[in-house]
Short mmCIF file of C-alpha atoms and ligand atoms in Angstrom, two decimals:
data_model
loop_
_atom_site.label_atom_id
_atom_site.label_comp_id
_atom_site.label_asym_id
_atom_site.label_seq_id
_atom_site.Cartn_x
_atom_site.Cartn_y
_atom_site.Cartn_z
CA MET A 471 -9.31 -4.45 23.44
CA ILE A 472 -6.52 -6.17 21.47
CA ASP A 473 -4.46 -6.58 24.61
CA GLN A 474 -6.95 -8.08 26.42
CA GLU A 475 -7.49 -10.50 23.77
CA ALA A 476 -3.94 -11.41 23.86
CA GLU A 477 -4.24 -11.94 27.43
CA SER A 478 -6.99 -14.30 27.31
CA GLY A 479 -5.72 -15.80 24.10
CA GLU A 480 -9.39 -14.85 22.71
CA HIS A 481 -7.48 -13.71 19.34
CA LEU A 482 -6.73 -17.46 18.87
CA ARG A 483 -10.34 -18.67 19.11
CA ASP A 484 -12.14 -15.49 17.62
CA GLY A 485 -12.59 -17.13 14.13
CA LEU A 486 -10.01 -14.34 12.41
CA GLU A 487 -6.92 -16.58 12.85
CA PRO A 488 -6.27 -20.08 11.91
CA ASP A 489 -6.43 -21.85 15.06
CA VAL A 490 -2.88 -23.35 14.82
CA TYR A 491 -0.92 -21.41 17.16
CA PRO A 492 -0.22 -23.10 20.55
CA VAL A 493 -1.24 -21.04 23.78
CA PRO A 494 2.27 -19.48 24.68
CA GLU A 495 4.72 -21.34 27.00
CA GLY A 496 7.93 -20.95 28.61
CA ARG A 497 10.14 -18.15 29.98
CA TRP A 498 10.17 -16.20 26.76
CA GLN A 499 6.67 -16.16 26.07
CA ARG A 500 5.90 -15.63 29.38
CA LEU A 501 7.77 -12.08 29.14
CA LYS A 502 6.21 -11.60 25.99
CA ARG A 503 2.80 -11.32 28.22
CA THR A 504 4.00 -9.13 30.95
CA GLU A 505 2.38 -5.64 31.01
CA ILE A 506 5.93 -4.06 30.62
CA TRP A 507 6.00 -6.06 27.12
CA ARG A 508 2.89 -5.50 26.23
CA SER A 509 2.63 -1.72 26.76
CA VAL A 510 5.80 -1.54 24.31
CA PHE A 511 4.63 -3.97 21.52
CA ARG A 512 0.94 -3.87 21.42
CA HIS A 513 0.20 -6.56 19.59
CA PRO A 514 1.12 -10.38 19.76
CA GLN A 515 3.54 -11.09 16.73
CA LEU A 516 1.37 -13.48 15.11
CA ASP A 517 2.55 -14.51 11.40
CA THR A 518 -0.98 -14.04 10.19
CA PRO A 519 -2.28 -11.52 7.64
CA ARG A 520 -4.28 -9.50 10.84
CA GLY A 521 -1.21 -9.96 12.81
CA ARG A 522 1.46 -8.27 10.39
CA ALA A 523 -1.30 -5.62 9.61
CA LEU A 524 -1.76 -4.82 13.36
CA GLN A 525 2.05 -4.74 14.19
CA GLY A 526 2.55 -2.40 11.25
CA PHE A 527 -0.04 -0.32 12.31
CA SER A 528 0.80 0.13 15.81
CA ASN A 529 4.69 0.36 15.51
CA VAL A 530 6.10 3.88 14.38
CA PHE A 531 9.01 2.24 12.75
CA LEU A 532 7.09 -0.16 10.75
CA HIS A 533 4.45 2.15 10.26
CA ILE A 534 6.72 3.85 7.76
CA TYR A 535 5.84 0.93 5.47
CA PRO A 536 2.24 0.21 3.91
CA VAL A 537 1.17 -2.98 5.38
CA LYS A 538 0.80 -4.21 1.55
CA VAL A 539 2.77 -2.99 -1.30
CA PRO A 540 2.68 -4.15 -5.11
CA ARG A 541 4.29 -7.35 -5.56
CA ARG A 542 6.54 -5.27 -8.28
CA VAL A 543 7.99 -2.86 -5.40
CA LEU A 544 9.74 -6.02 -4.40
CA ARG A 545 11.73 -6.52 -7.78
CA LEU A 546 15.43 -4.97 -7.63
CA ARG A 547 14.87 -3.20 -10.73
CA TYR A 548 11.98 -1.42 -9.42
CA SER A 549 14.11 1.24 -7.96
CA TRP A 550 17.50 -0.61 -7.37
CA ARG A 551 16.55 0.40 -3.54
CA LEU A 552 18.44 3.48 -4.24
CA GLY A 553 16.54 5.95 -2.48
CA TYR A 554 16.67 3.51 0.59
CA ILE A 555 20.23 2.92 0.35
CA ALA A 556 20.59 7.03 0.41
CA ALA A 557 18.69 7.18 3.64
CA VAL A 558 20.62 4.30 5.03
CA LEU A 559 23.99 5.95 4.28
CA PHE A 560 22.55 9.16 6.00
CA THR A 561 22.05 7.11 9.01
CA ILE A 562 25.13 5.99 9.01
CA LEU A 563 26.57 9.42 8.61
CA VAL A 564 24.40 10.76 11.34
CA VAL A 565 26.00 8.05 13.92
CA THR A 566 29.49 8.58 13.20
CA GLY A 567 29.29 12.36 12.95
CA VAL A 568 27.62 12.37 16.13
CA TYR A 569 30.85 10.35 17.46
CA LEU A 570 33.02 12.87 15.69
CA MET A 571 31.67 15.60 17.14
CA PHE A 572 32.43 14.45 20.64
CA PHE A 573 36.31 15.31 19.55
CA TYR A 574 35.86 18.40 17.31
CA THR A 575 36.17 21.93 17.98
CA PRO A 576 35.29 24.29 14.82
CA SER A 577 38.00 26.51 15.81
CA VAL A 578 41.16 27.23 13.36
CA THR A 579 43.43 26.93 16.09
CA SER A 580 42.26 23.18 17.26
CA ALA A 581 40.25 21.58 14.16
CA TYR A 582 43.34 20.39 12.34
CA GLY A 583 45.04 19.19 16.01
CA ASP A 584 41.72 17.70 16.45
CA MET A 585 42.09 15.49 13.28
CA GLN A 586 45.30 14.23 13.74
CA GLN A 587 44.43 13.35 17.36
CA LEU A 588 41.47 11.54 15.80
CA ARG A 589 43.91 9.28 13.82
CA THR A 590 46.02 8.24 16.39
CA GLY A 591 44.62 9.14 20.24
CA ILE A 592 40.93 8.08 20.01
CA GLY A 593 39.61 4.72 19.82
CA PHE A 594 38.17 3.77 16.34
CA GLY A 595 38.61 7.81 15.90
CA GLN A 596 40.67 6.99 12.20
CA LEU A 597 37.78 4.29 11.37
CA VAL A 598 34.74 6.23 11.94
CA ARG A 599 36.09 9.59 10.38
CA ASN A 600 37.18 7.34 7.26
CA VAL A 601 33.72 5.70 7.44
CA HIS A 602 31.81 8.88 7.93
CA ARG A 603 33.89 10.34 4.84
CA TRP A 604 33.21 7.44 2.30
CA SER A 605 29.26 7.28 3.22
CA ALA A 606 29.21 11.08 2.32
CA HIS A 607 30.84 10.39 -0.80
CA LEU A 608 28.79 7.62 -1.67
CA MET A 609 25.76 9.60 -0.73
CA VAL A 610 26.11 12.02 -3.11
CA LEU A 611 26.73 9.29 -5.85
CA VAL A 612 23.49 7.22 -4.97
CA VAL A 613 21.07 10.20 -4.67
CA VAL A 614 22.57 11.17 -8.38
CA LEU A 615 21.92 7.88 -9.42
CA HIS A 616 18.41 7.75 -7.52
CA LEU A 617 17.53 10.88 -9.44
CA VAL A 618 18.67 9.52 -12.48
CA ARG A 619 16.36 6.47 -11.85
CA VAL A 620 13.70 8.41 -10.98
CA PHE A 621 13.77 10.21 -14.27
CA PHE A 622 14.48 7.36 -16.62
CA ALA A 623 11.34 5.44 -15.11
CA GLY A 624 9.40 8.55 -15.28
CA ALA A 625 8.24 8.20 -12.01
CA TYR A 626 8.35 12.15 -11.65
CA LYS A 627 4.83 12.47 -13.67
CA ARG A 628 1.83 13.17 -12.17
CA PRO A 629 0.98 12.15 -9.20
CA ARG A 630 4.65 12.37 -8.07
CA GLN A 631 5.69 16.16 -9.51
CA PHE A 632 5.81 17.34 -5.92
CA ASN A 633 7.95 14.71 -4.63
CA TRP A 634 10.59 15.29 -7.45
CA VAL A 635 10.66 18.51 -6.61
CA ILE A 636 11.28 17.79 -2.94
CA GLY A 637 13.75 15.42 -4.04
CA ILE A 638 15.72 18.20 -5.82
CA GLY A 639 15.39 19.72 -2.44
CA LEU A 640 17.12 16.67 -1.02
CA PHE A 641 19.60 16.73 -3.77
CA ALA A 642 20.93 20.03 -3.08
CA ILE A 643 20.94 19.57 0.71
CA THR A 644 23.16 16.48 0.15
CA LEU A 645 25.58 18.29 -1.81
CA GLY A 646 25.36 21.13 0.79
CA PHE A 647 26.39 18.69 3.60
CA SER A 648 29.15 17.38 1.61
CA PHE A 649 30.87 20.58 0.90
CA THR A 650 30.54 22.50 4.33
CA GLY A 651 31.99 19.15 5.82
CA TYR A 652 34.90 19.38 3.32
CA LEU A 653 35.98 22.28 5.35
CA LEU A 654 35.88 20.86 9.06
CA PRO A 655 39.41 19.13 8.75
CA TRP A 656 40.97 22.68 8.02
CA ASP A 657 43.85 20.94 5.80
CA GLN A 658 45.17 22.05 2.71
CA LEU A 659 42.97 20.20 0.65
CA SER A 660 39.66 21.10 2.48
CA TYR A 661 40.81 24.81 2.70
CA TRP A 662 41.25 25.47 -1.05
CA ALA A 663 38.37 22.94 -2.15
CA VAL A 664 36.24 25.14 -0.50
CA THR A 665 37.78 28.18 -1.61
CA VAL A 666 37.59 27.53 -5.32
CA GLY A 667 33.82 26.43 -4.61
CA THR A 668 32.97 29.63 -2.72
CA ASN A 669 34.33 31.99 -5.34
CA LEU A 670 31.68 30.47 -7.80
CA VAL A 671 29.11 32.17 -5.55
CA SER A 672 30.89 35.38 -5.97
CA TYR A 673 29.84 35.24 -9.63
CA VAL A 674 26.03 35.36 -9.05
CA PRO A 675 24.66 38.49 -10.34
CA LEU A 676 23.63 41.52 -7.87
CA PHE A 677 23.91 39.38 -4.89
CA GLY A 678 27.16 37.57 -5.47
CA GLY A 679 28.95 40.16 -2.84
CA VAL A 680 26.08 39.43 -0.06
CA LEU A 681 26.12 35.86 -0.69
CA THR A 682 29.98 35.54 -0.30
CA ASP A 683 29.95 37.74 2.91
CA VAL A 684 27.21 35.53 4.44
CA LEU A 685 28.85 32.20 3.69
CA ILE A 686 32.27 33.21 4.35
CA GLY A 687 31.95 36.08 6.91
CA GLY A 688 35.23 38.03 5.94
CA PRO A 689 37.29 38.65 3.20
CA GLN A 690 38.44 35.32 3.11
CA ILE A 691 38.13 31.83 4.25
CA GLY A 692 38.97 31.99 8.37
CA GLN A 693 37.57 31.27 11.78
CA ALA A 694 34.07 32.83 10.61
CA THR A 695 33.54 30.31 7.99
CA LEU A 696 34.64 27.53 9.84
CA LEU A 697 31.96 28.16 12.57
CA ARG A 698 29.21 28.92 9.73
CA PHE A 699 29.90 25.52 8.11
CA TYR A 700 29.99 23.70 11.00
CA ALA A 701 26.63 25.33 12.46
CA LEU A 702 25.20 24.42 8.62
CA HIS A 703 26.72 20.98 9.00
CA VAL A 704 25.30 19.83 12.21
CA ALA A 705 22.25 21.74 12.73
CA VAL A 706 20.93 23.56 9.63
CA LEU A 707 21.19 21.23 7.14
CA PRO A 708 20.24 18.01 9.09
CA VAL A 709 17.02 19.60 10.42
CA ALA A 710 16.30 20.57 6.74
CA ILE A 711 17.16 17.08 5.43
CA ALA A 712 14.76 15.48 8.23
CA LEU A 713 11.92 17.55 7.45
CA LEU A 714 12.46 17.25 3.82
CA LEU A 715 13.18 13.29 4.03
CA MET A 716 10.16 13.08 6.26
CA VAL A 717 7.45 14.33 3.60
CA HIS A 718 9.57 12.45 0.76
CA ILE A 719 8.60 9.20 2.37
CA TRP A 720 5.24 9.82 3.56
CA ARG A 721 4.43 10.95 -0.15
CA VAL A 722 6.26 7.63 -1.70
CA ARG A 723 3.47 5.98 0.31
CA LYS A 724 0.64 8.68 -0.49
CA ASP A 725 1.49 8.93 -3.92
CA GLY A 726 2.04 5.35 -4.48
CA PHE A 727 4.98 3.26 -5.94
CA ALA A 728 5.40 4.17 -9.66
CA VAL A 729 4.92 0.18 -10.74
CA ARG A 730 2.57 -1.38 -12.82
CA ARG A 731 -0.40 -2.94 -11.30
CA GLY A 732 -1.58 -6.13 -12.19
CA GLY A 733 -5.13 -6.05 -13.29
CA VAL A 734 -5.29 -2.19 -13.10
CA GLY A 735 -3.07 -0.70 -15.94
CA ALA A 736 0.01 1.35 -16.49
CA PHE A 737 1.21 3.20 -13.06
CA ALA A 738 -2.30 3.45 -12.33
CA GLU A 739 -2.86 6.70 -9.66
CA GLY A 740 -5.68 6.01 -7.67
CA ALA A 741 -5.27 2.16 -7.75
CA THR A 742 -1.76 3.09 -6.23
CA ASP A 743 -3.25 4.79 -3.31
CA ARG A 744 -5.29 2.17 -2.50
CA ALA A 745 -2.30 -0.18 -2.42
CA ASN A 746 -0.63 2.33 -0.11
CA SER A 747 -2.93 3.62 2.18
CA ASP A 748 -3.54 1.97 5.26
CA VAL A 749 -5.78 -0.63 3.78
CA ALA A 750 -4.59 -3.95 4.03
CA ASP A 751 -6.42 -5.79 1.24
CA PRO A 752 -7.51 -3.45 -1.62
CA SER A 753 -9.12 -6.18 -3.40
CA ALA A 754 -11.96 -6.17 -0.89
CA THR A 755 -12.58 -2.59 -0.18
CA GLY A 756 -15.87 -3.16 -2.67
CA THR A 757 -17.49 -5.57 0.31
CA ILE A 758 -17.35 -2.54 3.32
CA THR A 759 -20.76 -2.00 4.24
CA THR A 760 -21.56 1.55 4.32
CA ALA A 761 -23.21 1.24 7.85
CA ALA A 762 -22.36 4.21 10.14
CA LEU A 763 -18.33 4.57 9.86
CA PRO A 764 -17.24 5.56 13.31
CA ALA A 765 -16.07 9.18 13.46
CA ALA A 766 -12.62 8.40 14.60
CA THR A 767 -10.43 6.33 12.97
CA ALA A 768 -10.67 2.93 13.92
CA LEU A 769 -9.46 -0.84 12.80
CA ALA A 770 -11.97 -2.83 11.01
CA LEU A 771 -11.23 -6.59 11.98
CA GLU A 772 -12.95 -8.38 9.78
CA SER A 773 -13.13 -12.27 8.66
CA GLY A 774 -10.60 -13.59 6.37
CA ASP A 775 -7.59 -11.51 6.14
CA ARG A 776 -9.01 -8.19 5.61
CA VAL A 777 -7.59 -5.66 7.77
CA ARG A 778 -8.85 -1.88 7.11
CA LEU A 779 -8.51 1.71 8.89
CA LEU A 780 -11.80 3.27 8.54
CA GLY A 781 -13.03 6.37 9.77
CA VAL A 782 -10.81 8.94 7.56
CA VAL A 783 -12.72 8.21 4.48
CA ASP A 784 -15.89 9.32 3.25
CA ARG A 785 -18.60 6.99 2.67
CA GLU A 786 -18.83 7.32 -1.41
CA SER A 787 -14.93 6.64 -1.62
CA VAL A 788 -15.29 3.14 0.22
CA THR A 789 -18.25 2.34 -1.42
CA ALA A 790 -17.27 3.41 -5.06
CA GLU A 791 -14.52 1.21 -5.24
CA GLU A 792 -14.08 -1.34 -8.32
CA ARG A 793 -12.90 -4.42 -7.53
CA LEU A 794 -9.03 -5.12 -8.23
CA THR A 795 -6.92 -8.07 -8.83
CA ASP A 796 -4.76 -8.14 -5.57
CA ASP A 797 -1.24 -8.14 -6.68
CA THR A 798 0.15 -6.87 -3.24
CA VAL A 799 2.42 -9.04 -0.82
CA PHE A 800 2.85 -8.13 2.96
CA ALA A 801 5.64 -5.74 3.66
CA TRP A 802 6.59 -7.52 6.40
CA PRO A 803 8.42 -9.96 5.53
CA HIS A 804 8.71 -9.54 2.02
CA LEU A 805 10.21 -5.93 1.39
CA ILE A 806 11.26 -5.46 5.13
CA VAL A 807 13.76 -8.48 4.95
CA ARG A 808 14.95 -7.30 1.60
CA HIS A 809 15.73 -3.71 3.08
CA VAL A 810 17.47 -5.17 6.03
CA VAL A 811 19.66 -7.09 3.63
CA VAL A 812 20.51 -4.25 1.24
CA GLY A 813 20.96 -2.14 4.73
CA LEU A 814 23.48 -4.45 6.20
CA GLY A 815 25.28 -4.63 2.39
CA THR A 816 25.61 -0.87 2.57
CA ILE A 817 26.85 -0.82 5.92
CA ALA A 818 29.30 -3.47 5.15
CA THR A 819 30.48 -1.83 2.21
CA VAL A 820 31.17 1.49 3.95
CA LEU A 821 33.27 -0.59 6.57
CA ALA A 822 35.38 -2.10 4.01
CA LEU A 823 36.11 1.04 2.33
CA GLY A 824 36.72 2.54 5.60
CA VAL A 825 39.02 -0.12 6.45
CA ALA A 826 40.90 -0.18 2.96
CA PHE A 827 40.95 3.65 2.12
CA ALA A 828 41.97 6.29 4.79
CA ALA A 829 40.33 9.74 4.61
CA PRO A 830 43.05 12.21 3.65
CA LEU A 831 44.76 14.70 5.94
CA ARG A 832 47.33 17.17 3.95
CA ASP A 833 49.22 19.92 5.86
CA ILE A 834 47.37 22.37 7.95
CA ALA A 835 45.40 24.79 6.07
CA ASN A 836 47.79 27.56 4.61
CA PRO A 837 45.73 30.65 2.89
CA ASN A 838 49.35 31.74 1.65
CA LEU A 839 50.14 28.57 -0.31
CA THR A 840 47.94 27.52 -2.84
CA PRO A 841 48.24 24.09 -3.89
CA GLU A 842 48.68 22.82 -7.20
CA PRO A 843 46.43 22.21 -8.76
CA ALA A 844 43.59 23.64 -6.22
CA LYS A 845 40.47 21.11 -7.28
CA ALA A 846 36.93 21.58 -6.01
CA PRO A 847 35.29 18.58 -4.58
CA TRP A 848 34.54 15.70 -6.96
CA TYR A 849 31.32 16.60 -7.46
CA PHE A 850 31.71 20.26 -8.24
CA VAL A 851 35.23 19.44 -10.32
CA GLY A 852 32.78 19.28 -13.66
CA LEU A 853 31.64 22.57 -13.15
CA GLN A 854 35.48 24.17 -12.43
CA GLU A 855 36.10 22.01 -15.96
CA LEU A 856 33.27 24.13 -17.33
CA LEU A 857 34.87 27.30 -16.02
CA SER A 858 38.15 26.79 -17.52
CA HIS A 859 36.37 26.82 -21.15
CA PHE A 860 33.95 29.91 -20.76
CA ASP A 861 32.97 32.91 -19.11
CA PRO A 862 32.38 32.78 -15.24
CA LEU A 863 29.03 34.12 -14.95
CA VAL A 864 28.02 31.51 -17.80
CA ALA A 865 29.94 28.53 -16.78
CA GLY A 866 29.56 29.20 -13.11
CA ILE A 867 26.04 30.26 -12.61
CA PHE A 868 23.71 30.65 -15.79
CA VAL A 869 24.61 26.88 -16.70
CA PRO A 870 24.24 25.09 -13.25
CA ALA A 871 21.26 27.81 -12.18
CA GLY A 872 19.65 26.52 -15.39
CA VAL A 873 20.37 22.98 -15.06
CA LEU A 874 18.71 23.15 -11.71
CA LEU A 875 15.62 25.28 -12.38
CA THR A 876 14.90 22.87 -15.33
CA LEU A 877 15.42 19.88 -13.19
CA THR A 878 12.87 21.26 -10.53
CA PHE A 879 10.14 22.42 -12.69
CA LEU A 880 10.80 19.21 -15.03
CA PRO A 881 7.10 17.51 -14.19
CA TYR A 882 5.33 20.69 -14.91
CA PHE A 883 6.41 21.06 -18.33
CA ASP A 884 6.81 17.34 -19.25
CA HIS A 885 3.23 16.88 -20.03
CA ASN A 886 3.71 13.44 -21.81
CA PRO A 887 1.98 11.04 -19.80
CA ALA A 888 4.00 8.15 -20.98
CA THR A 889 6.34 6.48 -18.88
CA GLU A 890 7.65 3.88 -21.28
CA SER A 891 11.23 5.24 -23.19
CA LYS A 892 9.85 4.43 -26.51
CA TYR A 893 7.34 7.15 -26.15
CA ARG A 894 9.57 9.40 -24.30
CA ARG A 895 12.52 9.89 -27.13
CA VAL A 896 12.70 13.82 -26.62
CA ALA A 897 13.17 13.79 -23.00
CA ILE A 898 15.57 11.10 -22.93
CA SER A 899 17.69 12.22 -25.48
CA ILE A 900 18.12 15.82 -23.68
CA PHE A 901 18.52 14.29 -20.50
CA ALA A 902 21.00 11.72 -21.45
CA THR A 903 22.79 14.29 -23.53
CA ILE A 904 23.13 16.49 -20.11
CA LEU A 905 24.24 13.23 -18.20
CA VAL A 906 26.98 12.70 -20.36
CA ILE A 907 28.35 16.16 -20.63
CA ALA A 908 28.21 16.40 -17.03
CA LEU A 909 29.96 12.96 -16.22
CA VAL A 910 32.75 13.98 -19.06
CA LEU A 911 33.45 17.31 -17.49
CA THR A 912 33.74 15.38 -13.98
CA VAL A 913 35.87 12.78 -15.15
CA ILE A 914 38.39 15.14 -17.34
CA GLY A 915 38.05 17.80 -14.11
CA ALA A 916 39.09 14.91 -11.72
CA LEU A 917 41.33 12.77 -13.64
CA PHE A 918 42.83 14.50 -16.31
CA ARG A 919 43.98 17.80 -14.79
CA GLY A 920 46.89 18.81 -13.27
CA PRO A 921 49.21 22.02 -11.94
CA GLY A 922 47.89 24.71 -13.76
CA TRP A 923 44.96 23.03 -15.09
CA LYS A 924 46.95 21.32 -17.58
CA PHE A 925 45.95 18.10 -19.22
CA VAL A 926 47.94 15.48 -17.28
CA PRO A 927 46.66 11.82 -18.06
CA PRO A 928 45.88 9.71 -14.92
CA TRP A 929 48.25 7.23 -15.80
CA GLN A 930 51.05 9.34 -15.91
CA HIS A 931 50.21 11.15 -12.54
CA SER A 932 47.19 11.09 -10.57
CA TYR A 933 45.47 14.59 -9.04
CA LEU A 934 42.45 12.79 -7.72
CA GLU A 935 41.20 14.23 -4.25
CA MET A 936 38.75 12.82 -2.26
C1 HEM B 1143 18.57 12.45 0.83
C2 HEM B 1143 18.29 11.91 -0.63
C3 HEM B 1143 17.00 11.25 -0.82
C4 HEM B 1143 16.28 10.08 -0.25
C5 HEM B 1143 17.12 9.52 1.25
C6 HEM B 1143 15.37 9.36 -0.90
C7 HEM B 1143 14.72 8.25 -0.34
C8 HEM B 1143 13.79 7.60 -1.37
C9 HEM B 1143 12.87 6.52 -0.95
C10 HEM B 1143 13.35 5.55 0.37
C11 HEM B 1143 12.05 5.86 -1.92
C12 HEM B 1143 11.32 4.96 -2.01
C13 HEM B 1143 11.98 4.00 -3.51
C14 HEM B 1143 13.23 4.14 -3.63
O1 HEM B 1143 14.06 3.43 -3.18
O2 HEM B 1143 13.51 4.42 -4.70
C15 HEM B 1143 11.96 7.19 -2.96
C16 HEM B 1143 11.25 7.65 -3.75
C17 HEM B 1143 11.41 8.64 -4.98
N1 HEM B 1143 12.29 9.73 -4.75
FE1 HEM B 1143 13.93 9.89 -3.40
N2 HEM B 1143 14.71 10.29 -2.20
C18 HEM B 1143 16.27 11.30 -2.36
C19 HEM B 1143 16.56 11.93 -3.00
C20 HEM B 1143 15.66 12.21 -4.21
C21 HEM B 1143 16.05 13.08 -5.38
C22 HEM B 1143 17.25 13.96 -5.64
C23 HEM B 1143 14.92 12.92 -6.39
C24 HEM B 1143 14.86 13.57 -7.62
C25 HEM B 1143 14.94 14.69 -7.92
C26 HEM B 1143 13.69 11.84 -5.69
C27 HEM B 1143 12.89 11.59 -6.29
C28 HEM B 1143 12.14 10.65 -5.74
C29 HEM B 1143 10.79 10.13 -6.72
C30 HEM B 1143 9.74 10.83 -7.56
C31 HEM B 1143 10.38 8.98 -5.93
C32 HEM B 1143 8.98 8.07 -6.15
C33 HEM B 1143 9.55 7.10 -7.05
C34 HEM B 1143 8.74 5.82 -7.11
O3 HEM B 1143 7.73 5.73 -6.66
O4 HEM B 1143 9.28 5.09 -7.75
N3 HEM B 1143 14.29 11.48 -4.23
N4 HEM B 1143 13.17 8.49 -2.23
#
């Protein structure tokens, strides 16, 4: 119907659009009116409320976004765009990772040689590897910051409890990605960092032996481990993260953005659904007539700037809406342009890091030569530091498992509905204390530990391994 409208210019005359658009002329416009073009882009690019809504509904990529978002979502301090930056980093990792896969064989006899070859013999090989590595480090950091931001904003509370749990899954998978990738270069750094990391697993009560066997596939890290880590890194974890991300981002929309809504009250739950469902103009919902809604989902094109998706809601939920102050803006261009800028900034950052700092490649892995110190990857080095003070079962298993489980179920035992920090002093104090302890342990382990895990100030000698 819309296509026919476009063909005939009906959409310009039907009273729904301001009649200010000239009838398309010129080669470019003619191209846009060809059948091929219109079979791909189903709706003309009209810069009107209805045009923007139709493009959003009919484009799979834009459909990730709600047609309209609460104005406060545009503010940087709503999310610092951290979730979005994590998603961009993940995309960069997929693209660079596929390029690296062209030149890498997961075999102990060739993996290290492949890495050397990437450095010298393959176009952009070194740069792509550097960018991949920096994006991985940054992704761990950004996901942690995103988690911290969500906590301090109280955005894990009803109705977003389950999305927080999914987030914890994403966090675990992100660590899994980094850890399994660490082994692939098969140099001394990767071999021993993974040895230290996997040693922890052996302390798991009852199942430690079995888990170590499954992960390592033998008495020590070798060919079986490399193959398993590779399979996890390029197949299992990507599928897992894709599934969880799909649900995560879908739920961000359906649960509603955790922002205050103008005229609705603090973190309104029902209201967020309205603003983020496929209803383009929530302020007008009270005016929908109850006359026979179509059984199938259909676009309701009405006068003015109202565009709705009907047919998936029951009659009561449509008619019982109260009238809200409209505090929403169109995702296109307001939010999407901001995302494009942040995305380009993220790409520029990892490119700059990749050009400036090369990914390390030490000597080939040697199981008989333990480097001093043998450090875990930086995000596990806090745990390694803790292990140097306490019993491995406590420091390596009980503490991390306790923290992870507490974090996972946090939304279900924190029944305080308040999101402002002044009403959440206890929760914030506990969380902040754990965060500071983790940070201090990580900084000490990464920067202040040398051979024999002795204290060495970084200004004397740096043993930081990235
Ligand atoms: C691969 C990792 C992750 C990606 C790509 C990701 C992506 C996103 C995106 C794009 C958003 C929308 C708003 C924003 O930018 O903040 C979001 C929101 C959210 N994320 Fe994540 N996320 C990840 C990990 C996590 C983790 C580790 C948690 C917490 C345990 C979490 C919990 C949440 C919650 C509760 C929201 C809704 C918050 C709100 O509406 O303000 N996410 N995430």
